[in-house]
Amino acid sequence: MIVAGAAALERNLAALARRQPELAGSLRACRDDADHAVPVFSGTRGAEFWAPILDSSTPVLLFAADALLQAPPFDAAGGPSLLVVVERRAERLARALRSVELASWLQSGRLALALAGHELELMEALKPLLAVLLHSAAPTVFVAPGLPEEEAQQYRRWGDEAGRFIEFSREPAFLNIEMYQRFKLVADRIDALAGSGLSILDAGGREWTFSAFLPRHRVAVADLETTGTDVRALPHADASFDVVTGHHLLEHVPAPDRMRVLAELVRVARRRVYITGPFSESGCAAEIDRFVSQLAPDNPYLQEHLRLGLPSLAEIEAWLRARGLSYHVEPITRCNTWLLALALTPLQESRPEVYREVTRYYNRRFQEVDRGEPAYQSLIEIKVS
């Protein structure tokens, strides 16, 4: 049933607001620009596109809201258990809501909308839906036809990443040992602050892996490579986030800029800052870096450890004390475990199933008891308030 005009938009927004109030507010702001749109495909082609979606027995990720403009009637008795429509542009999504009656599906919870400027935002939009997605088969991905090929390819990449995010959320213990050690510990500390609803900035995070450990919280990433954000000058007001994290960040920052970065992390945090990484005071950390760099000379991140040098824990502690900030330092991963984790890495490509099972067994069984000196990486927990 195709319904044109403002009435359909209002019904859809009202239904959306019950389950996704923040998104409904964003779309209301652009409703005046939600003019009628020309369907990107029509007739038989539209019916052929929608048939497998409505017949799907698994959740569906549908990329590009233009596809809704040619949608058949949404039958309350049919269709997938969850249909997630993903769009990059708010005006496109608002136009679709103006043109198509979706209120019953939105109200039932079987339809969810996601507005995402990049794939990291998409993962955050999927978090409230994980209760359904984690207990279903992998979602089926559809991309609306008629899009420019570059945009269609981007959406397909997002679909692949969304599948990985959902799979990883089912079992994060498959992550490699050294990353699991730091992410799990910090995530547990954050959960202890509040069961849900905290805003978190992951500085230098580059990807969604840490965010997957925090399904009940919202995580934004600040990273020069992926989001274009310079952590030396964060574009956020003071105390913008409940928690700020910097996982293995400072050793990739030139030494003269490290205290500037630390000051930025503290400035935008309301409650806690968590910093993990190797420090120069650990002789075995520098020794392992030199040894492994010979085995992996093409690894740019490891080479930065050697070129820039490891940050000084003593310098960081002096900076924190001078500002009257309460903090706590603890070792996370022993050096021998770190070396073992790196030695297992070749299995990730040559025998991936063996690698996954070994890392999962270790992370479930030993990671909590394998913390101490001599440590490769440590955690600094800073109490801002």
Short mmCIF file of C-alpha atoms in Angstrom, two decimals, residues 46-378:
data_model
loop_
_atom_site.label_atom_id
_atom_site.label_comp_id
_atom_site.label_asym_id
_atom_site.label_seq_id
_atom_site.Cartn_x
_atom_site.Cartn_y
_atom_site.Cartn_z
CA GLY A 46 10.42 -4.42 -7.98
CA ALA A 47 8.33 -7.52 -7.32
CA GLU A 48 11.30 -9.78 -8.11
CA PHE A 49 13.52 -7.80 -5.75
CA TRP A 50 11.07 -7.89 -2.84
CA ALA A 51 9.95 -11.52 -3.15
CA PRO A 52 13.00 -13.11 -1.45
CA ILE A 53 13.00 -10.40 1.23
CA LEU A 54 9.42 -11.03 2.26
CA ASP A 55 9.94 -14.80 2.04
CA SER A 56 13.12 -14.75 4.12
CA SER A 57 13.26 -17.00 7.16
CA THR A 58 16.20 -15.03 8.60
CA PRO A 59 16.61 -11.36 9.54
CA VAL A 60 17.31 -9.07 6.59
CA LEU A 61 19.66 -6.12 6.22
CA LEU A 62 18.34 -3.97 3.37
CA PHE A 63 20.70 -1.23 2.23
CA ALA A 64 19.33 2.00 0.71
CA ALA A 65 15.89 3.31 1.74
CA ASP A 66 14.98 3.95 -1.91
CA ALA A 67 14.01 0.28 -2.04
CA LEU A 68 11.02 1.08 0.20
CA LEU A 69 9.51 3.28 -2.51
CA GLN A 70 8.60 0.19 -4.49
CA ALA A 71 7.72 -2.03 -1.55
CA PRO A 72 4.60 -4.23 -1.75
CA PRO A 73 2.04 -4.09 1.09
CA PHE A 74 3.62 -5.07 4.39
CA ASP A 75 1.59 -8.03 5.59
CA ALA A 76 1.64 -8.44 9.36
CA ALA A 77 1.53 -12.22 8.90
CA GLY A 78 4.46 -12.47 6.50
CA GLY A 79 7.97 -11.30 5.93
CA PRO A 80 11.24 -11.72 7.86
CA SER A 81 11.39 -11.68 11.66
CA LEU A 82 13.41 -8.46 11.46
CA LEU A 83 13.94 -6.12 8.52
CA VAL A 84 16.66 -3.51 9.06
CA VAL A 85 16.72 -0.73 6.47
CA VAL A 86 20.08 1.03 6.36
CA GLU A 87 20.55 4.46 4.80
CA ARG A 88 23.42 6.94 4.74
CA ARG A 89 21.31 10.06 4.08
CA ALA A 90 18.58 11.27 6.40
CA GLU A 91 16.63 12.96 3.62
CA ARG A 92 16.40 9.71 1.65
CA LEU A 93 15.06 7.88 4.66
CA ALA A 94 12.55 10.66 5.40
CA ARG A 95 11.34 10.59 1.80
CA ALA A 96 10.73 6.87 2.02
CA LEU A 97 8.74 7.32 5.23
CA ARG A 98 6.69 9.99 3.52
CA SER A 99 5.86 7.75 0.59
CA VAL A 100 5.32 4.33 2.18
CA GLU A 101 3.06 3.27 5.04
CA LEU A 102 5.29 1.36 7.48
CA ALA A 103 3.72 2.27 10.82
CA SER A 104 2.39 -1.19 11.68
CA TRP A 105 5.75 -2.86 11.03
CA LEU A 106 7.64 -0.15 12.92
CA GLN A 107 5.28 -0.43 15.86
CA SER A 108 5.55 -4.22 15.95
CA GLY A 109 9.34 -4.05 16.10
CA ARG A 110 9.79 -6.19 12.99
CA LEU A 111 11.14 -3.19 11.07
CA ALA A 112 14.08 -1.10 12.28
CA LEU A 113 15.78 1.80 10.57
CA ALA A 114 19.47 2.64 10.70
CA LEU A 115 21.00 5.95 9.67
CA ALA A 116 24.76 5.56 9.38
CA GLY A 117 27.41 7.78 7.85
CA HIS A 118 30.03 5.02 8.00
CA GLU A 119 30.23 1.37 8.95
CA LEU A 120 31.20 2.09 12.57
CA GLU A 121 27.94 3.98 13.04
CA LEU A 122 26.08 1.05 11.52
CA MET A 123 27.43 -1.31 14.19
CA GLU A 124 26.19 1.04 16.91
CA ALA A 125 22.77 1.15 15.24
CA LEU A 126 22.65 -2.67 15.25
CA LYS A 127 23.38 -2.99 18.97
CA PRO A 128 19.77 -2.53 20.16
CA LEU A 129 18.78 -5.28 17.71
CA LEU A 130 21.32 -7.85 18.90
CA ALA A 131 18.75 -9.60 21.10
CA VAL A 132 17.12 -10.76 17.87
CA LEU A 133 20.18 -10.98 15.64
CA LEU A 134 22.24 -13.11 18.03
CA HIS A 135 19.53 -15.74 18.31
CA SER A 136 18.86 -16.06 14.59
CA ALA A 137 20.70 -17.33 11.57
CA ALA A 138 23.07 -14.86 9.95
CA PRO A 139 21.09 -12.01 8.35
CA THR A 140 20.61 -11.95 4.61
CA VAL A 141 21.93 -8.82 2.89
CA PHE A 142 20.14 -7.02 0.05
CA VAL A 143 21.23 -3.82 -1.72
CA ALA A 144 18.64 -1.81 -3.62
CA PRO A 145 19.21 -1.94 -7.38
CA GLY A 146 19.70 1.23 -9.36
CA LEU A 147 22.36 2.70 -7.08
CA PRO A 148 25.68 3.98 -8.43
CA GLU A 149 28.10 1.06 -8.38
CA GLU A 150 30.47 2.77 -5.94
CA GLU A 151 27.68 3.25 -3.42
CA ALA A 152 26.42 -0.31 -3.93
CA GLN A 153 29.92 -1.67 -3.33
CA GLN A 154 30.22 0.36 -0.14
CA TYR A 155 26.94 -1.02 1.13
CA ARG A 156 28.05 -4.57 0.33
CA ARG A 157 31.21 -4.00 2.38
CA TRP A 158 29.04 -2.72 5.22
CA GLY A 159 26.93 -5.86 4.96
CA ASP A 160 30.02 -8.07 5.22
CA GLU A 161 31.25 -6.11 8.25
CA ALA A 162 27.81 -6.24 9.89
CA GLY A 163 27.87 -10.03 9.53
CA ARG A 164 31.30 -10.16 11.17
CA PHE A 165 30.14 -7.83 13.95
CA ILE A 166 27.12 -10.02 14.73
CA GLU A 167 29.20 -13.21 14.65
CA PHE A 168 31.85 -11.68 16.87
CA SER A 169 29.19 -10.42 19.30
CA ARG A 170 28.02 -14.02 19.70
CA GLU A 171 31.48 -15.15 20.80
CA PRO A 172 34.13 -12.45 21.43
CA ALA A 173 36.48 -15.04 22.97
CA PHE A 174 37.57 -15.94 19.43
CA LEU A 175 39.58 -12.69 19.39
CA ASN A 176 43.34 -13.02 19.58
CA ILE A 177 44.71 -13.33 23.10
CA GLU A 178 46.49 -10.00 23.50
CA MET A 179 43.54 -7.92 22.28
CA TYR A 180 41.00 -9.91 24.27
CA GLN A 181 43.05 -9.31 27.44
CA ARG A 182 42.77 -5.54 27.27
CA PHE A 183 39.29 -5.20 25.75
CA LYS A 184 37.59 -7.63 28.14
CA LEU A 185 39.11 -6.10 31.26
CA VAL A 186 38.22 -2.52 30.30
CA ALA A 187 34.73 -3.53 29.16
CA ASP A 188 34.11 -5.22 32.52
CA ARG A 189 35.20 -2.04 34.33
CA ILE A 190 32.85 0.05 32.21
CA ASP A 191 29.93 -2.31 32.82
CA ALA A 192 30.63 -2.04 36.55
CA LEU A 193 30.14 1.75 36.32
CA ALA A 194 26.66 1.31 34.83
CA GLY A 195 24.72 -1.60 33.45
CA SER A 196 23.84 0.25 30.26
CA GLY A 197 23.57 3.60 28.58
CA LEU A 198 27.05 5.07 28.91
CA SER A 199 28.58 7.15 26.14
CA ILE A 200 32.12 6.06 25.29
CA LEU A 201 34.81 7.52 23.07
CA ASP A 202 37.36 5.00 21.81
CA ALA A 203 40.33 7.14 20.84
CA GLY A 204 42.51 5.58 18.16
CA GLY A 205 40.16 2.60 17.96
CA ARG A 206 40.14 2.31 14.14
CA GLU A 207 37.38 -0.37 14.11
CA TRP A 208 34.35 -1.82 15.93
CA THR A 209 36.07 -4.69 17.81
CA PHE A 210 36.15 -3.01 21.23
CA SER A 211 32.61 -1.76 20.76
CA ALA A 212 31.38 -5.35 20.38
CA PHE A 213 32.42 -5.96 24.01
CA LEU A 214 29.98 -3.22 25.05
CA PRO A 215 26.58 -4.12 23.59
CA ARG A 216 24.68 -2.01 26.15
CA HIS A 217 26.64 1.19 25.58
CA ARG A 218 27.18 3.61 22.71
CA VAL A 219 30.74 3.84 21.40
CA ALA A 220 32.13 6.52 19.10
CA VAL A 221 35.55 6.15 17.49
CA ALA A 222 38.06 8.97 17.11
CA ASP A 223 40.81 7.92 14.75
CA LEU A 224 42.73 9.74 12.04
CA GLU A 225 42.73 6.77 9.64
CA THR A 226 39.08 5.71 9.86
CA THR A 227 37.00 8.67 11.07
CA GLY A 228 39.39 11.51 10.25
CA THR A 229 39.55 12.68 13.88
CA ASP A 230 42.87 13.87 15.28
CA VAL A 231 43.14 12.73 18.91
CA ARG A 232 45.51 15.64 19.59
CA ALA A 233 42.61 18.06 19.10
CA LEU A 234 39.32 16.27 19.68
CA PRO A 235 36.29 18.13 18.25
CA HIS A 236 34.23 17.57 21.40
CA ALA A 237 33.25 19.79 24.29
CA ASP A 238 34.59 19.21 27.79
CA ALA A 239 33.08 16.17 29.56
CA SER A 240 31.29 15.02 26.39
CA PHE A 241 31.61 11.28 27.16
CA ASP A 242 31.09 9.24 30.29
CA VAL A 243 34.18 7.17 29.48
CA VAL A 244 37.16 7.64 27.17
CA THR A 245 39.49 4.79 26.20
CA GLY A 246 42.84 4.69 24.47
CA HIS A 247 43.92 1.13 23.65
CA HIS A 248 47.56 0.93 22.54
CA LEU A 249 47.36 4.53 21.42
CA LEU A 250 50.22 6.49 22.98
CA GLU A 251 53.03 4.36 21.50
CA HIS A 252 51.74 5.36 18.05
CA VAL A 253 51.87 9.08 18.86
CA PRO A 254 55.13 11.05 18.53
CA ALA A 255 56.67 11.55 21.97
CA PRO A 256 56.28 15.38 22.00
CA ASP A 257 52.49 14.99 21.46
CA ARG A 258 51.73 12.30 24.04
CA MET A 259 50.89 14.54 27.00
CA ARG A 260 48.75 16.66 24.68
CA VAL A 261 46.78 13.55 23.70
CA LEU A 262 46.45 12.53 27.35
CA ALA A 263 45.13 15.99 28.19
CA GLU A 264 42.51 15.69 25.43
CA LEU A 265 41.34 12.28 26.65
CA VAL A 266 40.92 13.61 30.19
CA ARG A 267 39.25 16.82 28.99
CA VAL A 268 36.38 15.14 27.13
CA ALA A 269 35.74 12.50 29.84
CA ARG A 270 33.12 12.85 32.59
CA ARG A 271 33.92 9.82 34.75
CA ARG A 272 36.80 7.60 33.64
CA VAL A 273 39.70 7.34 31.23
CA TYR A 274 41.21 3.91 30.52
CA ILE A 275 44.59 3.70 28.81
CA THR A 276 46.25 0.42 27.86
CA GLY A 277 49.56 -0.32 26.22
CA PRO A 278 53.24 -1.11 26.71
CA PHE A 279 55.45 1.34 28.60
CA SER A 280 59.17 1.99 28.51
CA GLU A 281 59.60 0.91 32.14
CA SER A 282 58.93 -2.68 31.06
CA GLY A 283 62.25 -3.94 29.75
CA CYS A 284 60.71 -7.11 28.36
CA ALA A 285 58.14 -5.12 26.32
CA ALA A 286 60.88 -3.31 24.42
CA GLU A 287 62.82 -6.58 24.07
CA ILE A 288 59.82 -8.39 22.59
CA ASP A 289 59.16 -5.49 20.20
CA ARG A 290 62.73 -5.69 18.89
CA PHE A 291 62.56 -9.47 18.55
CA VAL A 292 59.18 -9.63 16.82
CA SER A 293 60.03 -6.73 14.51
CA GLN A 294 62.71 -8.97 12.99
CA LEU A 295 60.07 -11.63 12.30
CA ALA A 296 57.52 -9.13 10.93
CA PRO A 297 59.52 -6.31 9.32
CA ASP A 298 56.51 -5.23 7.21
CA ASN A 299 54.20 -4.62 10.18
CA PRO A 300 53.87 -0.80 10.23
CA TYR A 301 52.34 -0.61 13.70
CA LEU A 302 55.12 -2.65 15.30
CA GLN A 303 57.72 -0.61 13.47
CA GLU A 304 56.18 2.53 15.01
CA HIS A 305 56.91 1.10 18.47
CA LEU A 306 60.60 1.07 17.57
CA ARG A 307 60.68 4.34 15.67
CA LEU A 308 58.71 6.43 18.19
CA GLY A 309 59.73 4.61 21.37
CA LEU A 310 57.38 3.42 24.11
CA PRO A 311 55.68 6.01 26.34
CA SER A 312 56.97 6.57 29.86
CA LEU A 313 54.64 5.48 32.64
CA ALA A 314 56.56 7.65 35.11
CA GLU A 315 55.96 10.72 32.95
CA ILE A 316 52.25 9.97 32.72
CA GLU A 317 51.96 9.42 36.48
CA ALA A 318 53.77 12.69 37.18
CA TRP A 319 51.36 14.52 34.85
CA LEU A 320 48.34 12.99 36.60
CA ARG A 321 49.64 13.77 40.10
CA ALA A 322 50.37 17.37 39.14
CA ARG A 323 46.70 17.79 38.22
CA GLY A 324 45.39 16.07 41.31
CA LEU A 325 43.83 13.20 39.38
CA SER A 326 43.26 9.87 41.09
CA TYR A 327 44.53 6.88 39.10
CA HIS A 328 45.43 3.23 39.35
CA VAL A 329 47.97 1.21 37.33
CA GLU A 330 47.90 -2.57 36.96
CA PRO A 331 49.60 -5.11 34.69
CA ILE A 332 47.38 -6.88 32.17
CA THR A 333 49.35 -9.41 30.14
CA ARG A 334 52.60 -11.09 31.13
CA CYS A 335 55.40 -10.90 28.59
CA ASN A 336 55.57 -14.65 28.09
CA THR A 337 51.86 -14.76 27.23
CA TRP A 338 52.24 -11.87 24.82
CA LEU A 339 55.01 -13.68 22.99
CA LEU A 340 52.89 -16.85 22.89
CA ALA A 341 49.97 -14.89 21.42
CA LEU A 342 52.19 -13.49 18.68
CA ALA A 343 53.67 -16.93 17.98
CA LEU A 344 50.14 -18.29 17.40
CA THR A 345 49.33 -15.61 14.83
CA PRO A 346 50.54 -17.57 11.74
CA LEU A 347 47.88 -20.19 12.57
CA GLN A 348 45.23 -17.55 11.91
CA GLU A 349 45.79 -17.94 8.18
CA SER A 350 47.19 -21.46 7.85
CA ARG A 351 44.81 -23.24 10.25
CA PRO A 352 42.05 -20.74 11.15
CA GLU A 353 39.74 -23.24 12.89
CA VAL A 354 42.56 -24.45 15.15
CA TYR A 355 43.54 -20.85 15.89
CA ARG A 356 39.98 -19.91 16.80
CA GLU A 357 39.54 -22.84 19.17
CA VAL A 358 42.92 -22.33 20.88
CA THR A 359 42.29 -18.63 21.46
CA ARG A 360 38.73 -19.24 22.63
CA TYR A 361 39.85 -21.90 25.11
CA TYR A 362 42.64 -19.70 26.45
CA ASN A 363 40.49 -16.58 26.73
CA ARG A 364 37.72 -18.43 28.54
CA ARG A 365 40.00 -20.43 30.82
CA PHE A 366 43.16 -18.48 31.58
CA GLN A 367 42.96 -14.78 30.69
CA GLU A 368 41.75 -13.64 34.12
CA VAL A 369 44.56 -15.41 35.98
CA ASP A 370 47.30 -14.47 33.52
CA ARG A 371 47.87 -10.91 34.65
CA GLY A 372 51.01 -9.80 36.41
CA GLU A 373 54.68 -8.93 36.16
CA PRO A 374 56.72 -8.88 34.05
CA ALA A 375 53.98 -7.26 31.98
CA TYR A 376 53.97 -6.40 28.31
CA GLN A 377 50.86 -4.22 28.56
CA SER A 378 49.36 -2.40 31.53
#
